[in-house]
Amino acid sequence: MNRLLLLVIWCVTAGALWAQETKPSGDKPTLAQLRVGHWIEAKGDLRDTVFVVSEVEVVEPADEEELIGTAVRVSGLDQRFELLGLRVDVTSETEWRDVSLDKLEGVRVKVQGRWKGGKLVAKEVSKRGEGRDRIAGRIDAITGEAPQRVLEVMDFQLQLSGDTELDKPESLLEAKLAPERMVQRRTEVRRVDAEDYIPGSLQLSETLSFGVLVDTKWTRESNRDLDEALGDQVDSSRAAVRLQLLWLPSESTSVLMSPRLEYSVYVRDDVTGGTGDVNFNLKLNEVWVRQDDPWGYGAYLQVGRLDFDDDREWIWKRYLDAARLRWESGNWNAEVSAMTLLDGDDSSDSDVRDEGTQSMYAQAGWDDGDRSVSFWVLDQRFSGVDPDPFAGDDPLDGRDWPIFFGARVLGEWIDDVNAWADLCIVRGYRDTIDIEGFGFDIGATWESAAFAPFYFTAGYAWGSGDDPATPDVNEAFRQTTWQRNNGKFGGVTSFRYYGEAMEPELSNLGILTLGVGTRIGRKNSLDLVWHTYQQDQAADFIRDSALDVDPDGISTDLGSEIDLIFGSKAIDGWDFELVYGRFAPGDAFADADATWMASAQVRYRF
């Protein structure tokens, strides 16, 4: 009987203790009750790479993360700064309150925005007074035992301790949990430039989003044969709609499909009459599956039709069927890709050349967000069709196997100076001729508060020419045929930085570039850019350009060009661009007249 009584007393006591421990309300919450999914506001101090929390509060889940701290490493050129060690990107949609980007350095601010894995895209930046730094966001992981627990919020490690105060009036067990955001990844789902960006703002379900990019452009090119007597004029226009469907079935899997529907009209007039062409085509720009960290080393594997695009589009801007393996850890990254084109558009010369191409790419680099260094190798194996109709050589009968070895340095290594340096050696074969070329492009854009809102650019690019005394070797540098040579100096829009009217490939050519630009407000810019062109070896052809006439092969002076580019992102979701370029021929074009071009482009995205 006594044993039975003791057993009953023990069970009652244990049950009471268990109920007290798990009671959902009425008792003071503890740090041990913090769970993955809680949305918190943590106050404290950043010490090295750890945010030491003095006070934490559990609040209702929000749509945007939040940081309060002192802005440092402000870059007007790249439209970004750092806050508590995290990169913050500014966009045309960012709202500013009592502060501006050009006066942000060392200012204490509050930033609300969306975390994209490695960076915060700011929706609103407002000035703040003195106080403790703060981080607000979802708890994505918890390690350690209470009270010495570490919370993972965005890219931060939040260290709790026995001195950390917990501000929550009711039990944490009843606090609402925030859903896991599928876009929160250490590596971004899509690595695209501003022109191709589609926000995918229409959320069809928790894991499925839809977006649209509408792109219209009109271009007029006059006198491309440099003879005004012929009255040559080309008008081209296009209207394109690109759709994007992004499915994120799990934290580690992404599926994207992006078809493009395009209608284009091409009309050419001269003294002999006019010709025209109308095209309507539908193609899949991108369709791929991506798996993050399949083997536990921080890499991702991506297979399908992929967008290959570098920062300056000096190497490539091309959609190819490929398998890409990319690894990122901290500031370090590496990539290996194998690519071809299985089914191109027969109306496109580039697609016809690339079908059946077997290429390999490898790259390794370091990138801290503001500066980067990378080394790359691209091995191309063209087959079937002459991939190089602009080379000035005989038609291709056999192999065309160029191999490119490149190095790149980008970023703000000196305060207020955004610099670039591309160097490349090309080796390989074209039929029985060895390829041994070298090219480089170096320059910088300088923006100082003393001359705000103006910025100044200087650069020089050079590609070696072929020495006629060595018939068994072609020393001419060539680009990859996938390049676009398209980028920004300090404005809001990109343009052809080797010249909008001449639009040359960097081959057997030296290009001096000088530019001055200004921001008109924060969302508009105007660039005035001047180029001179000099052949390395006098030749009676240009490897590739917008001109319809060849130089005389005696003089190396091809001429000069001046471009005017206006860009605007003043209306949310809209991009506007106006371009005018005029090429004045040099001594290599005897008795030639100038040629000019003008274009207008509008983009809308959601």
XYZ file of C-alpha atoms in Angstrom:
606
model
C 0.000 0.000 0.000
C 2.792 2.378 0.928
C 4.565 1.584 -2.350
C 1.363 2.275 -4.294
C 0.892 5.605 -2.476
C 4.485 6.637 -3.244
C 3.993 5.736 -6.928
C 0.839 7.903 -7.142
C 2.578 10.840 -5.439
C 5.558 10.519 -7.843
C 3.305 10.489 -10.932
C 1.312 13.521 -9.761
C 4.481 15.466 -8.978
C 6.108 14.604 -12.324
C 2.962 15.568 -14.207
C 2.758 18.883 -12.419
C 6.372 19.652 -13.187
C 5.879 18.734 -16.884
C 2.762 20.880 -17.109
C 4.584 23.788 -15.478
C 7.459 23.467 -17.961
C 5.203 23.374 -21.080
C 2.441 25.700 -19.908
C 1.570 27.820 -22.978
C 0.770 31.060 -21.193
C 0.962 32.873 -17.899
C 4.657 32.227 -17.194
C 7.638 34.362 -18.121
C 9.151 33.169 -21.397
C 12.797 32.125 -21.589
C 15.532 32.163 -24.233
C 15.208 28.381 -24.416
C 11.765 28.823 -25.999
C 13.079 30.660 -29.071
C 12.332 28.607 -32.171
C 13.277 28.539 -35.840
C 10.669 30.694 -37.584
C 10.309 33.320 -34.848
C 10.626 36.866 -36.192
C 12.823 38.841 -33.822
C 14.247 42.306 -33.242
C 17.683 42.009 -31.679
C 19.596 44.961 -30.205
C 23.299 44.815 -29.493
C 26.774 45.310 -30.960
C 28.671 43.737 -33.861
C 31.986 42.334 -32.628
C 34.124 41.011 -35.456
C 31.682 38.687 -37.261
C 29.309 38.014 -34.341
C 26.422 40.240 -33.252
C 26.321 40.159 -29.424
C 22.695 40.561 -28.360
C 21.786 42.611 -25.293
C 18.012 42.524 -25.850
C 15.781 40.423 -28.090
C 12.073 40.736 -28.748
C 9.787 38.339 -30.636
C 7.375 40.252 -32.882
C 4.842 39.579 -35.616
C 6.445 38.321 -38.867
C 7.047 41.104 -41.397
C 7.482 41.209 -45.168
C 10.853 42.940 -44.937
C 14.030 42.609 -42.910
C 15.470 45.587 -41.057
C 18.893 46.877 -39.985
C 19.968 49.868 -37.905
C 23.618 50.876 -37.847
C 26.264 53.140 -39.332
C 26.696 53.143 -43.122
C 30.252 52.588 -44.390
C 31.995 51.849 -47.713
C 29.438 53.860 -49.645
C 29.830 53.526 -53.441
C 27.837 55.889 -55.609
C 29.136 54.158 -58.728
C 27.896 50.719 -57.689
C 24.850 52.052 -55.788
C 25.626 50.149 -52.608
C 26.998 50.451 -49.062
C 27.651 48.289 -46.015
C 25.676 48.142 -42.793
C 26.801 45.929 -39.898
C 29.082 44.174 -42.376
C 26.242 43.278 -44.770
C 26.104 44.629 -48.316
C 23.089 46.841 -49.004
C 22.074 47.443 -52.637
C 20.191 50.570 -53.665
C 17.732 50.479 -56.564
C 15.592 52.992 -58.421
C 12.702 51.979 -56.134
C 14.553 52.784 -52.884
C 12.885 55.554 -50.850
C 15.138 58.027 -48.994
C 14.137 59.895 -45.849
C 16.300 62.740 -44.476
C 19.443 61.319 -46.103
C 20.882 60.633 -49.584
C 23.442 58.197 -50.963
C 26.067 60.878 -51.661
C 25.996 61.956 -47.985
C 25.620 58.529 -46.402
C 29.188 57.687 -45.296
C 29.386 57.470 -41.495
C 25.685 58.264 -41.016
C 23.540 56.166 -38.726
C 20.541 54.836 -40.686
C 17.659 52.407 -40.612
C 17.263 50.188 -43.686
C 14.167 48.174 -44.530
C 14.352 45.767 -47.437
C 14.489 42.213 -48.708
C 17.349 39.884 -47.913
C 18.574 38.080 -51.038
C 21.322 35.927 -49.552
C 24.569 37.856 -49.074
C 22.931 41.253 -49.512
C 19.938 43.352 -48.510
C 18.041 45.152 -51.287
C 16.896 48.406 -49.702
C 13.290 49.543 -50.029
C 13.632 52.440 -47.587
C 16.637 54.188 -46.005
C 16.004 56.689 -43.199
C 18.300 58.660 -40.908
C 18.446 57.626 -37.237
C 19.779 59.132 -34.051
C 22.095 57.603 -31.467
C 21.223 54.215 -30.025
C 21.973 50.527 -30.176
C 22.357 48.701 -33.464
C 19.484 46.442 -34.419
C 18.759 43.414 -36.610
C 15.213 42.302 -37.428
C 14.389 39.145 -39.322
C 13.490 35.472 -39.214
C 15.435 32.935 -37.155
C 16.618 30.405 -39.739
C 18.739 28.210 -37.448
C 19.630 27.807 -33.743
C 22.728 26.183 -32.289
C 23.997 25.766 -28.740
C 22.228 25.397 -25.409
C 20.390 28.152 -23.561
C 21.353 30.713 -22.557
C 24.530 30.485 -24.703
C 22.658 30.077 -27.976
C 23.545 31.313 -31.467
C 20.737 32.430 -33.770
C 21.152 32.627 -37.531
C 19.256 35.620 -38.948
C 19.978 36.525 -42.579
C 23.791 36.403 -42.849
C 24.306 37.206 -39.156
C 25.297 35.049 -36.209
C 23.499 36.409 -33.134
C 25.137 35.428 -29.835
C 22.861 35.180 -26.784
C 24.030 34.978 -23.193
C 22.720 34.913 -19.651
C 22.680 38.740 -19.714
C 20.436 38.908 -22.786
C 17.030 40.370 -21.961
C 13.955 38.778 -23.540
C 11.053 41.128 -24.149
C 7.897 39.119 -24.770
C 4.744 39.453 -22.636
C 3.231 36.065 -23.470
C 4.541 32.563 -24.031
C 6.779 32.122 -27.053
C 5.124 28.781 -27.730
C 2.079 30.680 -29.037
C 4.020 33.258 -31.084
C 3.329 33.127 -34.801
C 6.100 31.611 -36.951
C 7.273 33.170 -40.198
C 7.315 30.859 -43.243
C 10.655 29.965 -44.732
C 11.519 32.180 -47.700
C 12.648 30.164 -50.669
C 14.654 33.068 -52.084
C 16.913 33.168 -49.048
C 20.035 31.407 -50.302
C 23.738 31.825 -49.906
C 23.998 31.832 -53.687
C 21.436 33.748 -55.705
C 18.833 31.860 -57.691
C 19.634 33.907 -60.821
C 22.801 35.812 -61.630
C 21.598 38.379 -64.180
C 22.361 41.938 -65.187
C 19.991 44.867 -64.701
C 18.696 44.701 -68.275
C 17.481 41.100 -67.969
C 16.189 41.384 -64.411
C 12.583 40.276 -63.908
C 11.350 40.702 -60.310
C 8.653 38.033 -60.647
C 6.351 40.059 -58.442
C 3.211 38.020 -59.165
C 3.178 35.245 -56.552
C 1.051 32.392 -57.872
C 1.660 30.231 -54.804
C 4.090 29.986 -51.918
C 6.718 28.436 -54.193
C 5.712 29.675 -57.669
C 6.240 33.203 -59.000
C 5.581 34.843 -62.363
C 7.052 37.926 -64.000
C 7.174 39.763 -67.312
C 9.702 41.948 -69.138
C 8.442 44.020 -72.069
C 11.224 45.471 -74.237
C 10.771 47.796 -77.224
C 13.541 49.416 -79.264
C 13.792 51.538 -82.396
C 17.120 52.187 -84.177
C 18.105 54.233 -87.217
C 21.551 53.807 -88.838
C 22.516 56.202 -91.611
C 25.316 55.945 -94.171
C 26.953 52.752 -92.942
C 28.842 52.565 -96.281
C 30.327 56.042 -95.548
C 29.059 57.424 -98.877
C 26.244 59.951 -98.600
C 25.644 59.811 -102.369
C 24.144 56.342 -101.924
C 21.618 57.575 -99.361
C 21.896 54.396 -97.314
C 19.587 54.246 -94.290
C 18.476 51.347 -92.107
C 15.514 51.426 -89.730
C 14.958 48.541 -87.364
C 12.444 48.097 -84.588
C 11.463 45.320 -82.280
C 8.914 44.549 -79.619
C 9.589 41.629 -77.301
C 7.805 40.064 -74.363
C 9.752 37.809 -72.045
C 7.949 35.696 -69.478
C 9.486 34.146 -66.395
C 8.103 31.292 -64.317
C 10.224 30.453 -61.266
C 9.380 27.432 -59.118
C 11.144 26.825 -55.820
C 9.855 23.447 -54.628
C 12.409 23.255 -51.821
C 15.173 25.273 -50.227
C 17.745 23.550 -52.430
C 15.920 23.162 -55.764
C 15.037 25.802 -58.379
C 13.293 25.435 -61.723
C 13.015 28.305 -64.203
C 11.391 28.660 -67.612
C 11.663 31.921 -69.552
C 10.301 32.060 -73.130
C 10.679 35.161 -75.304
C 8.252 36.282 -77.992
C 9.695 38.849 -80.417
C 8.407 40.796 -83.398
C 10.996 42.719 -85.445
C 10.969 44.835 -88.603
C 14.032 45.699 -90.707
C 13.879 48.251 -93.548
C 16.812 49.435 -95.693
C 16.620 52.303 -98.208
C 19.211 53.600 -100.686
C 19.333 55.062 -104.209
C 18.532 51.663 -105.726
C 15.296 51.273 -103.770
C 14.243 49.659 -100.550
C 14.245 46.221 -98.976
C 12.575 44.959 -95.866
C 12.227 41.982 -93.590
C 9.716 41.058 -90.907
C 10.394 38.351 -88.319
C 8.201 36.819 -85.674
C 9.764 34.182 -83.453
C 9.308 32.406 -80.171
C 12.273 30.904 -78.367
C 13.233 29.665 -74.935
C 15.851 32.040 -73.595
C 16.249 30.046 -70.401
C 14.945 26.757 -69.076
C 16.893 25.008 -66.343
C 16.950 23.081 -63.103
C 19.303 24.012 -60.295
C 20.259 21.961 -57.240
C 22.020 23.724 -54.376
C 24.720 21.948 -52.391
C 24.084 18.428 -53.732
C 27.292 17.019 -52.207
C 27.663 19.185 -49.109
C 30.532 21.404 -50.284
C 28.593 24.622 -50.862
C 28.385 24.281 -54.668
C 25.349 24.258 -56.919
C 24.653 22.331 -60.119
C 22.622 23.943 -62.905
C 21.548 22.148 -66.096
C 19.551 23.416 -69.090
C 19.608 26.469 -71.326
C 21.564 28.976 -69.261
C 22.402 32.663 -69.430
C 26.179 33.177 -69.652
C 26.870 36.797 -68.780
C 29.881 38.571 -67.256
C 30.022 41.990 -65.621
C 31.180 43.863 -68.752
C 29.942 41.371 -71.355
C 33.523 41.385 -72.632
C 33.663 37.594 -72.574
C 30.073 36.723 -73.373
C 26.381 37.443 -73.303
C 24.861 34.258 -74.688
C 22.162 31.672 -73.977
C 23.628 28.168 -74.343
C 22.666 24.605 -73.466
C 25.006 23.724 -70.637
C 25.815 22.141 -67.320
C 27.302 24.546 -64.776
C 28.898 23.669 -61.451
C 29.614 26.732 -59.303
C 31.053 26.947 -55.788
C 30.943 29.966 -53.480
C 32.344 30.227 -49.972
C 32.778 33.591 -48.321
C 34.590 35.805 -50.817
C 35.888 32.894 -52.898
C 34.223 31.305 -55.900
C 34.936 28.851 -58.703
C 33.024 27.533 -61.695
C 33.250 24.806 -64.331
C 30.830 24.663 -67.278
C 30.368 22.621 -70.442
C 28.187 24.164 -73.159
C 26.827 23.767 -76.661
C 23.711 24.789 -78.610
C 21.346 21.920 -79.348
C 18.580 23.771 -81.162
C 19.086 27.373 -82.249
C 17.153 29.831 -84.372
C 17.928 29.253 -88.070
C 17.339 32.965 -88.779
C 20.213 33.957 -86.493
C 23.781 33.771 -87.829
C 25.158 33.377 -84.320
C 22.824 30.452 -83.580
C 23.756 28.716 -86.821
C 27.448 29.050 -86.015
C 27.034 27.855 -82.434
C 24.992 24.717 -83.157
C 27.213 21.744 -82.458
C 29.884 23.850 -80.743
C 31.580 22.036 -77.876
C 33.023 24.437 -75.334
C 34.407 24.263 -71.814
C 34.790 27.073 -69.298
C 36.594 27.265 -65.958
C 36.930 30.210 -63.597
C 38.240 30.951 -60.102
C 38.047 34.247 -58.248
C 37.728 36.398 -55.161
C 34.922 38.943 -54.649
C 34.118 41.028 -51.577
C 31.183 42.854 -53.155
C 33.141 46.002 -54.028
C 36.262 44.462 -55.585
C 36.974 41.263 -57.446
C 39.808 39.312 -59.051
C 39.238 36.344 -61.340
C 41.049 34.048 -63.739
C 39.252 32.169 -66.508
C 39.758 29.763 -69.405
C 37.373 29.231 -72.335
C 37.992 26.416 -74.813
C 35.790 26.688 -77.931
C 35.446 23.941 -80.556
C 33.433 25.264 -83.509
C 32.367 22.777 -86.172
C 30.151 22.459 -89.226
C 29.771 26.155 -90.168
C 32.293 28.958 -90.398
C 31.893 30.696 -87.015
C 33.956 33.654 -88.057
C 32.638 35.265 -91.258
C 34.091 38.654 -90.301
C 37.692 37.529 -89.828
C 38.956 38.494 -93.266
C 40.328 34.972 -93.780
C 39.383 32.323 -96.303
C 36.226 30.307 -95.536
C 36.707 27.639 -92.898
C 37.454 24.156 -94.247
C 38.505 22.403 -91.056
C 38.874 23.139 -87.360
C 38.442 26.417 -85.556
C 39.620 25.833 -81.985
C 40.498 29.003 -80.061
C 41.421 28.774 -76.364
C 41.205 31.942 -74.239
C 43.212 32.499 -71.040
C 41.972 35.576 -69.195
C 42.365 37.597 -66.012
C 40.089 40.307 -64.668
C 40.295 42.921 -61.903
C 37.259 45.053 -61.086
C 36.107 47.423 -58.381
C 36.933 50.289 -56.091
C 40.548 49.621 -55.063
C 41.095 53.373 -54.630
C 38.501 55.592 -52.967
C 36.077 57.164 -55.469
C 37.656 55.252 -58.395
C 35.853 52.310 -59.992
C 38.428 50.542 -62.166
C 38.526 47.617 -64.562
C 41.277 45.579 -66.201
C 40.703 42.703 -68.619
C 43.679 40.815 -70.046
C 43.440 37.851 -72.391
C 45.719 35.555 -74.402
C 44.181 33.495 -77.199
C 45.833 30.375 -78.559
C 44.636 27.536 -80.777
C 44.100 26.744 -84.439
C 42.128 27.878 -87.453
C 42.535 25.216 -90.136
C 46.340 24.817 -90.296
C 47.091 28.313 -88.990
C 48.171 28.793 -85.364
C 46.344 31.490 -83.384
C 48.534 33.606 -81.079
C 46.781 36.825 -80.071
C 46.784 39.128 -77.058
C 44.328 41.792 -75.915
C 43.546 43.981 -72.935
C 41.095 46.626 -71.764
C 41.951 48.883 -68.823
C 40.232 51.972 -67.472
C 38.549 53.696 -64.569
C 35.654 55.962 -63.684
C 36.365 58.634 -61.072
C 33.611 60.207 -59.012
C 34.460 62.711 -56.296
C 32.212 64.668 -53.952
C 34.121 67.784 -55.003
C 32.757 67.451 -58.564
C 29.407 65.837 -57.799
C 27.200 64.965 -59.613
C 29.775 64.534 -62.415
C 31.985 61.491 -63.023
C 34.883 61.057 -65.433
C 36.086 57.996 -67.367
C 39.293 57.137 -69.206
C 40.212 53.809 -70.766
C 42.315 52.124 -73.397
C 41.653 48.790 -75.106
C 43.991 47.047 -77.516
C 43.867 43.836 -79.516
C 46.905 42.626 -81.449
C 46.920 42.427 -85.249
C 48.257 39.786 -87.624
C 51.825 40.209 -88.840
C 51.789 39.502 -92.621
C 55.414 38.304 -92.423
C 54.330 35.145 -90.535
C 51.848 33.280 -92.798
C 51.760 30.171 -90.591
C 50.714 32.143 -87.502
C 47.834 34.559 -87.008
C 48.782 36.968 -84.225
C 45.457 38.840 -84.346
C 43.529 38.929 -81.105
C 39.908 37.904 -81.365
C 37.079 37.985 -78.878
C 34.877 34.970 -78.249
C 32.109 35.872 -80.804
C 29.769 35.752 -77.775
C 30.729 39.189 -76.464
C 28.511 42.300 -76.484
C 30.974 44.849 -75.026
C 28.140 46.419 -73.074
C 28.413 48.053 -69.657
C 28.040 51.150 -67.469
C 30.483 53.875 -66.501
C 28.652 55.740 -63.738
C 25.123 56.130 -65.030
C 21.899 54.195 -64.668
C 21.987 52.557 -68.116
C 24.512 50.443 -69.997
C 25.757 51.067 -73.541
C 28.283 49.795 -76.116
C 31.472 51.097 -74.536
C 33.532 50.664 -77.761
C 31.151 52.892 -79.712
C 27.445 52.757 -80.522
C 27.865 53.688 -84.193
C 30.970 51.686 -85.132
C 30.378 48.874 -82.602
C 33.678 47.070 -83.298
C 35.130 43.855 -81.965
C 38.451 44.314 -80.191
C 40.707 42.793 -82.858
C 43.701 44.416 -84.575
C 42.548 47.584 -82.928
C 43.474 50.170 -80.300
C 40.592 52.152 -78.781
C 41.099 55.234 -76.616
C 38.017 56.211 -74.618
C 37.313 59.401 -72.686
C 33.988 60.173 -71.069
C 32.167 62.550 -68.768
C 28.790 61.861 -67.231
C 26.382 63.226 -64.690
C 23.559 61.982 -62.529
C 20.407 64.065 -62.936
C 18.904 63.322 -59.597
C 19.521 59.722 -58.545
C 17.517 57.919 -61.214
C 18.653 59.677 -64.406
C 22.042 59.967 -66.086
C 23.671 61.524 -69.144
C 26.974 60.268 -70.607
C 29.141 61.903 -73.282
C 31.786 59.463 -74.571
C 34.530 59.921 -77.189
C 36.586 57.175 -78.914
C 39.491 57.009 -81.347
C 40.278 53.877 -83.396
C 43.731 52.828 -84.639
C 44.626 49.530 -86.284
C 47.616 47.668 -84.877
C 48.510 46.336 -88.345
C 47.218 48.066 -91.467
C 44.607 45.727 -92.972
C 41.903 46.027 -95.613
C 39.220 44.586 -93.359
C 37.757 45.041 -89.889
C 37.024 41.791 -88.123
C 33.550 42.876 -87.105
C 31.822 46.262 -86.955
C 28.598 48.015 -87.947
C 30.289 49.562 -91.021
C 29.510 48.212 -94.486
C 32.814 49.296 -96.047
C 36.426 48.163 -95.543
C 39.493 50.369 -94.883
C 42.201 50.772 -97.532
C 44.784 48.579 -95.775
C 47.391 51.348 -96.006
C 46.591 53.770 -93.190
C 45.939 52.546 -89.648
C 43.788 55.590 -88.748
C 40.189 54.351 -88.770
C 38.637 57.468 -87.257
C 36.819 58.644 -84.145
C 33.358 58.569 -82.622
C 31.308 60.554 -80.146
C 28.289 59.116 -78.300
C 25.588 60.655 -76.153
C 23.599 58.343 -73.866
C 20.648 59.280 -71.669
C 19.101 56.800 -69.248
C 16.238 57.050 -66.788
C 14.703 54.852 -64.097
C 12.592 57.656 -62.650
C 9.361 55.657 -62.913
C 9.180 52.477 -60.885
C 9.406 49.394 -63.089
C 10.307 51.397 -66.207
C 13.659 51.944 -67.979
C 14.144 54.585 -70.674
C 17.210 54.967 -72.897
C 18.118 57.387 -75.698
C 21.373 57.001 -77.661
C 23.055 59.021 -80.410
C 26.411 58.053 -81.955
C 28.414 59.615 -84.792
C 31.492 58.014 -86.387
C 33.889 60.249 -88.346
C 36.125 58.162 -90.664
C 39.915 58.583 -90.629
C 42.617 58.345 -93.292
C 41.966 54.621 -93.819
C 38.670 55.562 -95.521
C 39.546 57.911 -98.382
C 36.952 60.590 -99.221
C 34.480 59.006 -96.832
C 31.507 60.637 -95.134
C 30.445 60.277 -91.499
C 27.881 57.774 -90.318
C 25.482 58.159 -87.412
C 22.935 56.147 -85.469
C 20.149 56.896 -83.023
C 18.038 54.619 -80.868
C 15.276 54.752 -78.297
C 14.481 51.904 -75.924
C 11.798 51.350 -73.292
C 11.556 48.449 -70.842
C 8.833 47.579 -68.376
C 9.042 44.765 -65.863
C 7.117 43.292 -62.965
